[in-house]
Amino acid sequence: SRGSSNVLRVAIVSVCDYDPGTTPLARLSQINKDMYAHRHGYETIIYEKAPHFEDPLTPLFLEPTSHRPAAWSKVDALLTTLARGEHDWVMWMDCDSFFMDPEVSLEEFVARAEADQCDPAVANVTNTDLQKLHELVKRWMAGPPGGGA
């Protein structure tokens, strides 16, 4: 829920697990994301260490969540943030990515993408790509020709 106003509660989420004695990347990333978020009224949530999200299905995992590959930190950070229930939108950004055009809000970016969906020329390309994706998934689900192995 948005509360009494129509303003979306947006969080920009990242995991920056870098040694500050080796590289200033985490600090520079935090500054960049904080400036952008402040400009547009968003919240920045940067985890210094990857959180391990746990839910009622966690006990079904064959291995502890701490054994997941590092890429899972994105999923766990987003799920941890979403589980708080404090945001309408949650956007992931890698620690080594930076906002380069601070004037463009996320809402403007989404509006541009939605407008493109209404443009018949763009929508046709998008639908063709979507059809190709569906066909790829269908072939993948069918498995290798002749039963494979």
Short mmCIF file of N, CA and C in Angstrom, two decimals:
data_model
loop_
_atom_site.label_atom_id
_atom_site.label_comp_id
_atom_site.label_asym_id
_atom_site.label_seq_id
_atom_site.Cartn_x
_atom_site.Cartn_y
_atom_site.Cartn_z
N SER A 1 0.83 -1.19 0.00
CA SER A 1 0.00 0.00 0.00
C SER A 1 0.87 1.23 0.00
N ARG A 2 0.35 2.32 -0.51
CA ARG A 2 1.12 3.54 -0.68
C ARG A 2 0.89 4.55 0.43
N GLY A 3 0.07 4.25 1.37
CA GLY A 3 -0.21 5.21 2.41
C GLY A 3 -1.17 6.27 1.90
N SER A 4 -1.09 7.47 2.46
CA SER A 4 -2.05 8.51 2.13
C SER A 4 -1.73 9.23 0.82
N SER A 5 -0.48 9.12 0.33
CA SER A 5 -0.14 9.83 -0.90
C SER A 5 -0.05 8.85 -2.06
N ASN A 6 0.07 9.39 -3.26
CA ASN A 6 0.21 8.56 -4.46
C ASN A 6 1.66 8.34 -4.82
N VAL A 7 2.59 8.77 -4.00
CA VAL A 7 4.00 8.65 -4.29
C VAL A 7 4.44 7.19 -4.07
N LEU A 8 5.09 6.64 -5.07
CA LEU A 8 5.59 5.27 -4.95
C LEU A 8 6.80 5.23 -4.02
N ARG A 9 6.82 4.21 -3.19
CA ARG A 9 7.98 4.01 -2.32
C ARG A 9 8.94 3.08 -3.06
N VAL A 10 10.08 3.63 -3.46
CA VAL A 10 11.03 2.92 -4.31
C VAL A 10 12.33 2.69 -3.54
N ALA A 11 12.87 1.48 -3.66
CA ALA A 11 14.17 1.16 -3.08
C ALA A 11 15.12 0.73 -4.18
N ILE A 12 16.33 1.25 -4.13
CA ILE A 12 17.41 0.81 -5.00
C ILE A 12 18.29 -0.09 -4.14
N VAL A 13 18.44 -1.34 -4.55
CA VAL A 13 19.10 -2.35 -3.73
C VAL A 13 20.38 -2.85 -4.40
N SER A 14 21.41 -3.06 -3.57
CA SER A 14 22.67 -3.58 -4.07
C SER A 14 23.38 -4.32 -2.95
N VAL A 15 24.35 -5.14 -3.33
CA VAL A 15 25.28 -5.75 -2.38
C VAL A 15 26.67 -5.30 -2.80
N CYS A 16 27.38 -4.64 -1.88
CA CYS A 16 28.74 -4.14 -2.17
C CYS A 16 29.71 -4.76 -1.18
N ASP A 17 30.17 -5.94 -1.51
CA ASP A 17 31.07 -6.69 -0.65
C ASP A 17 32.51 -6.52 -1.14
N TYR A 18 33.01 -5.29 -1.03
CA TYR A 18 34.38 -4.98 -1.47
C TYR A 18 35.19 -4.48 -0.29
N ASP A 19 36.45 -4.84 -0.24
CA ASP A 19 37.36 -4.38 0.80
C ASP A 19 37.73 -2.92 0.53
N PRO A 20 37.34 -1.99 1.42
CA PRO A 20 37.64 -0.58 1.18
C PRO A 20 39.15 -0.28 1.16
N GLY A 21 39.96 -1.17 1.73
CA GLY A 21 41.41 -0.99 1.67
C GLY A 21 41.99 -1.33 0.32
N THR A 22 41.21 -2.04 -0.50
CA THR A 22 41.66 -2.47 -1.81
C THR A 22 41.09 -1.60 -2.92
N THR A 23 39.80 -1.21 -2.77
CA THR A 23 39.15 -0.42 -3.81
C THR A 23 38.10 0.50 -3.19
N PRO A 24 37.95 1.70 -3.74
CA PRO A 24 36.91 2.61 -3.24
C PRO A 24 35.56 2.36 -3.90
N LEU A 25 35.42 1.28 -4.65
CA LEU A 25 34.23 1.03 -5.44
C LEU A 25 32.94 1.08 -4.61
N ALA A 26 32.91 0.41 -3.47
CA ALA A 26 31.68 0.36 -2.67
C ALA A 26 31.29 1.77 -2.22
N ARG A 27 32.25 2.56 -1.79
CA ARG A 27 31.95 3.92 -1.33
C ARG A 27 31.47 4.80 -2.48
N LEU A 28 32.13 4.72 -3.63
CA LEU A 28 31.71 5.50 -4.80
C LEU A 28 30.32 5.09 -5.26
N SER A 29 30.06 3.80 -5.22
CA SER A 29 28.74 3.29 -5.60
C SER A 29 27.67 3.82 -4.65
N GLN A 30 27.95 3.79 -3.36
CA GLN A 30 27.00 4.29 -2.36
C GLN A 30 26.71 5.77 -2.59
N ILE A 31 27.74 6.56 -2.84
CA ILE A 31 27.56 7.99 -3.07
C ILE A 31 26.67 8.22 -4.30
N ASN A 32 26.97 7.53 -5.38
CA ASN A 32 26.21 7.68 -6.62
C ASN A 32 24.75 7.31 -6.43
N LYS A 33 24.51 6.17 -5.83
CA LYS A 33 23.13 5.69 -5.64
C LYS A 33 22.37 6.58 -4.65
N ASP A 34 23.05 7.02 -3.58
CA ASP A 34 22.42 7.91 -2.60
C ASP A 34 22.02 9.24 -3.23
N MET A 35 22.90 9.81 -4.05
CA MET A 35 22.58 11.10 -4.70
C MET A 35 21.38 10.95 -5.62
N TYR A 36 21.36 9.89 -6.41
CA TYR A 36 20.24 9.65 -7.32
C TYR A 36 18.95 9.43 -6.53
N ALA A 37 19.02 8.58 -5.52
CA ALA A 37 17.83 8.28 -4.72
C ALA A 37 17.30 9.54 -4.03
N HIS A 38 18.19 10.33 -3.46
CA HIS A 38 17.76 11.56 -2.78
C HIS A 38 17.06 12.50 -3.76
N ARG A 39 17.60 12.61 -4.95
CA ARG A 39 17.04 13.50 -5.97
C ARG A 39 15.60 13.12 -6.31
N HIS A 40 15.29 11.83 -6.30
CA HIS A 40 13.98 11.36 -6.74
C HIS A 40 13.09 10.84 -5.60
N GLY A 41 13.56 10.95 -4.37
CA GLY A 41 12.74 10.52 -3.24
C GLY A 41 12.71 9.02 -3.03
N TYR A 42 13.78 8.32 -3.41
CA TYR A 42 13.86 6.88 -3.25
C TYR A 42 14.72 6.56 -2.02
N GLU A 43 14.74 5.30 -1.67
CA GLU A 43 15.61 4.82 -0.59
C GLU A 43 16.72 3.96 -1.21
N THR A 44 17.91 4.08 -0.66
CA THR A 44 19.02 3.23 -1.08
C THR A 44 19.26 2.20 0.01
N ILE A 45 19.30 0.93 -0.39
CA ILE A 45 19.61 -0.14 0.56
C ILE A 45 20.80 -0.91 -0.02
N ILE A 46 21.94 -0.74 0.63
CA ILE A 46 23.14 -1.42 0.18
C ILE A 46 23.64 -2.33 1.30
N TYR A 47 23.65 -3.60 1.01
CA TYR A 47 24.14 -4.59 1.96
C TYR A 47 25.65 -4.72 1.79
N GLU A 48 26.38 -4.66 2.90
CA GLU A 48 27.84 -4.84 2.83
C GLU A 48 28.20 -6.32 2.67
N LYS A 49 27.36 -7.17 3.19
CA LYS A 49 27.50 -8.62 3.01
C LYS A 49 26.16 -9.14 2.53
N ALA A 50 26.20 -10.14 1.69
CA ALA A 50 24.96 -10.69 1.14
C ALA A 50 24.09 -11.27 2.25
N PRO A 51 22.83 -10.85 2.31
CA PRO A 51 21.94 -11.46 3.30
C PRO A 51 21.55 -12.86 2.83
N HIS A 52 21.14 -13.69 3.75
CA HIS A 52 20.64 -15.02 3.40
C HIS A 52 19.17 -15.03 3.75
N PHE A 53 18.34 -14.88 2.73
CA PHE A 53 16.90 -14.83 2.93
C PHE A 53 16.40 -16.22 3.30
N GLU A 54 15.57 -16.27 4.31
CA GLU A 54 14.97 -17.53 4.71
C GLU A 54 13.46 -17.36 4.79
N ASP A 55 12.77 -18.37 4.29
CA ASP A 55 11.30 -18.38 4.34
C ASP A 55 10.86 -19.79 4.72
N PRO A 56 9.56 -20.07 4.76
CA PRO A 56 9.12 -21.41 5.17
C PRO A 56 9.63 -22.55 4.29
N LEU A 57 10.08 -22.24 3.06
CA LEU A 57 10.59 -23.30 2.18
C LEU A 57 12.08 -23.57 2.37
N THR A 58 12.78 -22.69 3.08
CA THR A 58 14.23 -22.82 3.25
C THR A 58 14.64 -24.20 3.78
N PRO A 59 13.92 -24.78 4.75
CA PRO A 59 14.33 -26.10 5.24
C PRO A 59 14.32 -27.20 4.17
N LEU A 60 13.66 -26.97 3.06
CA LEU A 60 13.60 -27.97 1.99
C LEU A 60 14.86 -28.00 1.13
N PHE A 61 15.70 -26.94 1.24
CA PHE A 61 16.94 -26.90 0.46
C PHE A 61 17.86 -28.03 0.88
N LEU A 62 18.56 -28.60 -0.07
CA LEU A 62 19.48 -29.68 0.23
C LEU A 62 20.78 -29.17 0.83
N GLU A 63 21.13 -27.92 0.52
CA GLU A 63 22.34 -27.31 1.07
C GLU A 63 21.96 -26.03 1.79
N PRO A 64 22.76 -25.61 2.76
CA PRO A 64 22.47 -24.32 3.44
C PRO A 64 22.56 -23.17 2.45
N THR A 65 21.80 -22.11 2.70
CA THR A 65 21.82 -20.95 1.79
C THR A 65 23.21 -20.33 1.70
N SER A 66 24.04 -20.50 2.71
CA SER A 66 25.39 -19.95 2.68
C SER A 66 26.27 -20.61 1.63
N HIS A 67 25.85 -21.76 1.08
CA HIS A 67 26.61 -22.46 0.05
C HIS A 67 26.23 -22.04 -1.37
N ARG A 68 25.29 -21.12 -1.48
CA ARG A 68 24.87 -20.68 -2.82
C ARG A 68 25.99 -19.89 -3.51
N PRO A 69 26.01 -19.92 -4.84
CA PRO A 69 26.96 -19.07 -5.57
C PRO A 69 26.71 -17.59 -5.27
N ALA A 70 27.74 -16.78 -5.45
CA ALA A 70 27.65 -15.35 -5.13
C ALA A 70 26.51 -14.65 -5.87
N ALA A 71 26.18 -15.11 -7.06
CA ALA A 71 25.10 -14.48 -7.83
C ALA A 71 23.77 -14.51 -7.09
N TRP A 72 23.59 -15.48 -6.18
CA TRP A 72 22.35 -15.56 -5.41
C TRP A 72 22.19 -14.39 -4.45
N SER A 73 23.26 -13.65 -4.20
CA SER A 73 23.16 -12.50 -3.29
C SER A 73 22.13 -11.51 -3.80
N LYS A 74 21.99 -11.41 -5.11
CA LYS A 74 21.00 -10.50 -5.70
C LYS A 74 19.59 -10.92 -5.31
N VAL A 75 19.32 -12.20 -5.46
CA VAL A 75 17.99 -12.73 -5.15
C VAL A 75 17.70 -12.54 -3.67
N ASP A 76 18.65 -12.92 -2.82
CA ASP A 76 18.44 -12.81 -1.37
C ASP A 76 18.28 -11.36 -0.93
N ALA A 77 19.07 -10.44 -1.52
CA ALA A 77 18.96 -9.02 -1.15
C ALA A 77 17.58 -8.47 -1.55
N LEU A 78 17.12 -8.82 -2.74
CA LEU A 78 15.80 -8.35 -3.18
C LEU A 78 14.68 -8.96 -2.34
N LEU A 79 14.75 -10.25 -2.07
CA LEU A 79 13.72 -10.90 -1.26
C LEU A 79 13.71 -10.35 0.16
N THR A 80 14.89 -10.12 0.74
CA THR A 80 14.97 -9.55 2.08
C THR A 80 14.32 -8.18 2.12
N THR A 81 14.59 -7.36 1.11
CA THR A 81 14.02 -6.02 1.04
C THR A 81 12.51 -6.08 0.81
N LEU A 82 12.08 -6.93 -0.11
CA LEU A 82 10.64 -7.07 -0.38
C LEU A 82 9.88 -7.57 0.85
N ALA A 83 10.50 -8.46 1.61
CA ALA A 83 9.84 -9.04 2.78
C ALA A 83 9.51 -7.99 3.85
N ARG A 84 10.22 -6.89 3.83
CA ARG A 84 9.93 -5.81 4.78
C ARG A 84 8.56 -5.19 4.53
N GLY A 85 8.11 -5.23 3.27
CA GLY A 85 6.81 -4.66 2.92
C GLY A 85 6.78 -3.14 2.96
N GLU A 86 7.92 -2.50 2.80
CA GLU A 86 8.01 -1.04 2.91
C GLU A 86 8.08 -0.32 1.56
N HIS A 87 8.10 -1.07 0.46
CA HIS A 87 8.31 -0.45 -0.85
C HIS A 87 7.30 -0.96 -1.87
N ASP A 88 6.95 -0.07 -2.81
CA ASP A 88 6.08 -0.45 -3.93
C ASP A 88 6.92 -1.04 -5.06
N TRP A 89 8.11 -0.49 -5.24
CA TRP A 89 9.04 -0.96 -6.26
C TRP A 89 10.37 -1.22 -5.60
N VAL A 90 11.06 -2.26 -6.08
CA VAL A 90 12.42 -2.55 -5.65
C VAL A 90 13.24 -2.79 -6.90
N MET A 91 14.33 -2.03 -7.03
CA MET A 91 15.17 -2.13 -8.21
C MET A 91 16.56 -2.62 -7.82
N TRP A 92 17.04 -3.63 -8.50
CA TRP A 92 18.39 -4.14 -8.26
C TRP A 92 19.39 -3.37 -9.12
N MET A 93 20.55 -3.05 -8.53
CA MET A 93 21.69 -2.52 -9.27
C MET A 93 22.95 -3.19 -8.76
N ASP A 94 23.77 -3.69 -9.66
CA ASP A 94 25.06 -4.22 -9.24
C ASP A 94 25.86 -3.11 -8.58
N CYS A 95 26.74 -3.48 -7.69
CA CYS A 95 27.55 -2.49 -6.99
C CYS A 95 28.42 -1.69 -7.96
N ASP A 96 28.89 -2.34 -9.02
CA ASP A 96 29.77 -1.65 -9.96
C ASP A 96 29.02 -0.96 -11.09
N SER A 97 27.72 -0.75 -10.91
CA SER A 97 26.94 0.03 -11.89
C SER A 97 26.59 1.37 -11.26
N PHE A 98 26.51 2.38 -12.12
CA PHE A 98 26.29 3.75 -11.65
C PHE A 98 25.21 4.43 -12.47
N PHE A 99 24.47 5.33 -11.84
CA PHE A 99 23.52 6.17 -12.57
C PHE A 99 24.33 7.22 -13.33
N MET A 100 24.10 7.29 -14.63
CA MET A 100 24.84 8.23 -15.46
C MET A 100 24.00 9.42 -15.89
N ASP A 101 22.70 9.32 -15.81
CA ASP A 101 21.81 10.43 -16.16
C ASP A 101 20.87 10.66 -14.98
N PRO A 102 21.32 11.42 -13.98
CA PRO A 102 20.55 11.55 -12.75
C PRO A 102 19.22 12.27 -12.91
N GLU A 103 19.02 12.95 -14.03
CA GLU A 103 17.75 13.66 -14.21
C GLU A 103 16.58 12.73 -14.52
N VAL A 104 16.86 11.57 -15.10
CA VAL A 104 15.80 10.66 -15.51
C VAL A 104 15.41 9.78 -14.32
N SER A 105 14.14 9.91 -13.91
CA SER A 105 13.65 9.09 -12.79
C SER A 105 13.30 7.70 -13.29
N LEU A 106 13.19 6.78 -12.36
CA LEU A 106 12.77 5.43 -12.73
C LEU A 106 11.37 5.43 -13.31
N GLU A 107 10.49 6.29 -12.78
CA GLU A 107 9.13 6.38 -13.31
C GLU A 107 9.14 6.82 -14.77
N GLU A 108 10.03 7.77 -15.11
CA GLU A 108 10.13 8.22 -16.51
C GLU A 108 10.63 7.10 -17.40
N PHE A 109 11.60 6.35 -16.89
CA PHE A 109 12.16 5.24 -17.65
C PHE A 109 11.08 4.19 -17.94
N VAL A 110 10.29 3.86 -16.92
CA VAL A 110 9.20 2.89 -17.09
C VAL A 110 8.15 3.44 -18.06
N ALA A 111 7.82 4.72 -17.93
CA ALA A 111 6.83 5.33 -18.82
C ALA A 111 7.29 5.26 -20.28
N ARG A 112 8.59 5.49 -20.51
CA ARG A 112 9.11 5.38 -21.88
C ARG A 112 8.96 3.96 -22.41
N ALA A 113 9.26 2.98 -21.57
CA ALA A 113 9.15 1.58 -21.99
C ALA A 113 7.69 1.23 -22.28
N GLU A 114 6.78 1.71 -21.43
CA GLU A 114 5.36 1.45 -21.66
C GLU A 114 4.87 2.10 -22.94
N ALA A 115 5.36 3.32 -23.23
CA ALA A 115 4.97 4.01 -24.46
C ALA A 115 5.45 3.22 -25.68
N ASP A 116 6.66 2.65 -25.58
CA ASP A 116 7.18 1.85 -26.68
C ASP A 116 6.30 0.63 -26.94
N GLN A 117 5.72 0.07 -25.89
CA GLN A 117 4.85 -1.09 -26.05
C GLN A 117 3.59 -0.74 -26.85
N CYS A 118 3.20 0.53 -26.81
CA CYS A 118 2.01 0.98 -27.54
C CYS A 118 2.34 1.37 -28.97
N ASP A 119 3.61 1.55 -29.29
CA ASP A 119 4.04 1.91 -30.64
C ASP A 119 4.00 0.63 -31.48
N PRO A 120 3.16 0.59 -32.54
CA PRO A 120 3.02 -0.65 -33.33
C PRO A 120 4.34 -1.19 -33.87
N ALA A 121 5.25 -0.31 -34.28
CA ALA A 121 6.53 -0.78 -34.83
C ALA A 121 7.34 -1.47 -33.74
N VAL A 122 7.40 -0.89 -32.56
CA VAL A 122 8.16 -1.47 -31.45
C VAL A 122 7.45 -2.70 -30.91
N ALA A 123 6.13 -2.61 -30.78
CA ALA A 123 5.35 -3.73 -30.25
C ALA A 123 5.51 -4.97 -31.12
N ASN A 124 5.57 -4.79 -32.46
CA ASN A 124 5.74 -5.91 -33.37
C ASN A 124 7.07 -6.61 -33.12
N VAL A 125 8.14 -5.82 -32.95
CA VAL A 125 9.45 -6.40 -32.66
C VAL A 125 9.39 -7.13 -31.32
N THR A 126 8.79 -6.49 -30.32
CA THR A 126 8.68 -7.09 -28.99
C THR A 126 7.89 -8.40 -29.05
N ASN A 127 6.77 -8.40 -29.78
CA ASN A 127 5.96 -9.61 -29.88
C ASN A 127 6.73 -10.72 -30.60
N THR A 128 7.49 -10.36 -31.63
CA THR A 128 8.30 -11.35 -32.35
C THR A 128 9.34 -11.93 -31.41
N ASP A 129 10.00 -11.07 -30.63
CA ASP A 129 10.99 -11.56 -29.66
C ASP A 129 10.33 -12.46 -28.63
N LEU A 130 9.15 -12.08 -28.17
CA LEU A 130 8.43 -12.87 -27.19
C LEU A 130 8.05 -14.23 -27.76
N GLN A 131 7.63 -14.24 -29.02
CA GLN A 131 7.29 -15.52 -29.67
C GLN A 131 8.52 -16.41 -29.76
N LYS A 132 9.66 -15.82 -30.10
CA LYS A 132 10.90 -16.59 -30.18
C LYS A 132 11.28 -17.14 -28.81
N LEU A 133 11.09 -16.35 -27.78
CA LEU A 133 11.39 -16.80 -26.43
C LEU A 133 10.49 -17.97 -26.03
N HIS A 134 9.19 -17.84 -26.31
CA HIS A 134 8.26 -18.93 -26.00
C HIS A 134 8.65 -20.21 -26.74
N GLU A 135 9.05 -20.09 -28.00
CA GLU A 135 9.46 -21.26 -28.78
C GLU A 135 10.73 -21.88 -28.19
N LEU A 136 11.67 -21.06 -27.77
CA LEU A 136 12.90 -21.56 -27.16
C LEU A 136 12.59 -22.32 -25.87
N VAL A 137 11.74 -21.76 -25.03
CA VAL A 137 11.36 -22.42 -23.77
C VAL A 137 10.65 -23.74 -24.07
N LYS A 138 9.79 -23.73 -25.07
CA LYS A 138 9.05 -24.96 -25.45
C LYS A 138 10.03 -26.05 -25.89
N ARG A 139 11.02 -25.69 -26.71
CA ARG A 139 12.01 -26.67 -27.18
C ARG A 139 12.86 -27.16 -26.01
N TRP A 140 13.23 -26.24 -25.10
CA TRP A 140 14.05 -26.61 -23.95
C TRP A 140 13.29 -27.59 -23.06
N MET A 141 12.00 -27.31 -22.83
CA MET A 141 11.19 -28.18 -21.98
C MET A 141 10.99 -29.56 -22.60
N ALA A 142 10.99 -29.62 -23.92
CA ALA A 142 10.82 -30.91 -24.61
C ALA A 142 12.06 -31.79 -24.48
N GLY A 143 13.20 -31.17 -24.21
CA GLY A 143 14.44 -31.91 -24.08
C GLY A 143 15.09 -32.20 -25.42
N PRO A 144 16.21 -32.89 -25.39
CA PRO A 144 16.94 -33.15 -26.63
C PRO A 144 16.15 -34.10 -27.55
N PRO A 145 16.38 -33.98 -28.87
CA PRO A 145 15.70 -34.88 -29.82
C PRO A 145 16.03 -36.34 -29.51
N GLY A 146 15.05 -37.18 -29.56
CA GLY A 146 15.25 -38.60 -29.33
C GLY A 146 15.44 -38.98 -27.86
N GLY A 147 15.12 -38.09 -26.95
CA GLY A 147 15.24 -38.43 -25.53
C GLY A 147 16.59 -38.15 -24.92
N GLY A 148 17.60 -37.82 -25.73
CA GLY A 148 18.90 -37.37 -25.26
C GLY A 148 19.65 -38.32 -24.36
N ALA A 149 20.72 -37.81 -23.83
CA ALA A 149 21.65 -38.45 -22.90
C ALA A 149 22.77 -39.11 -23.56
#
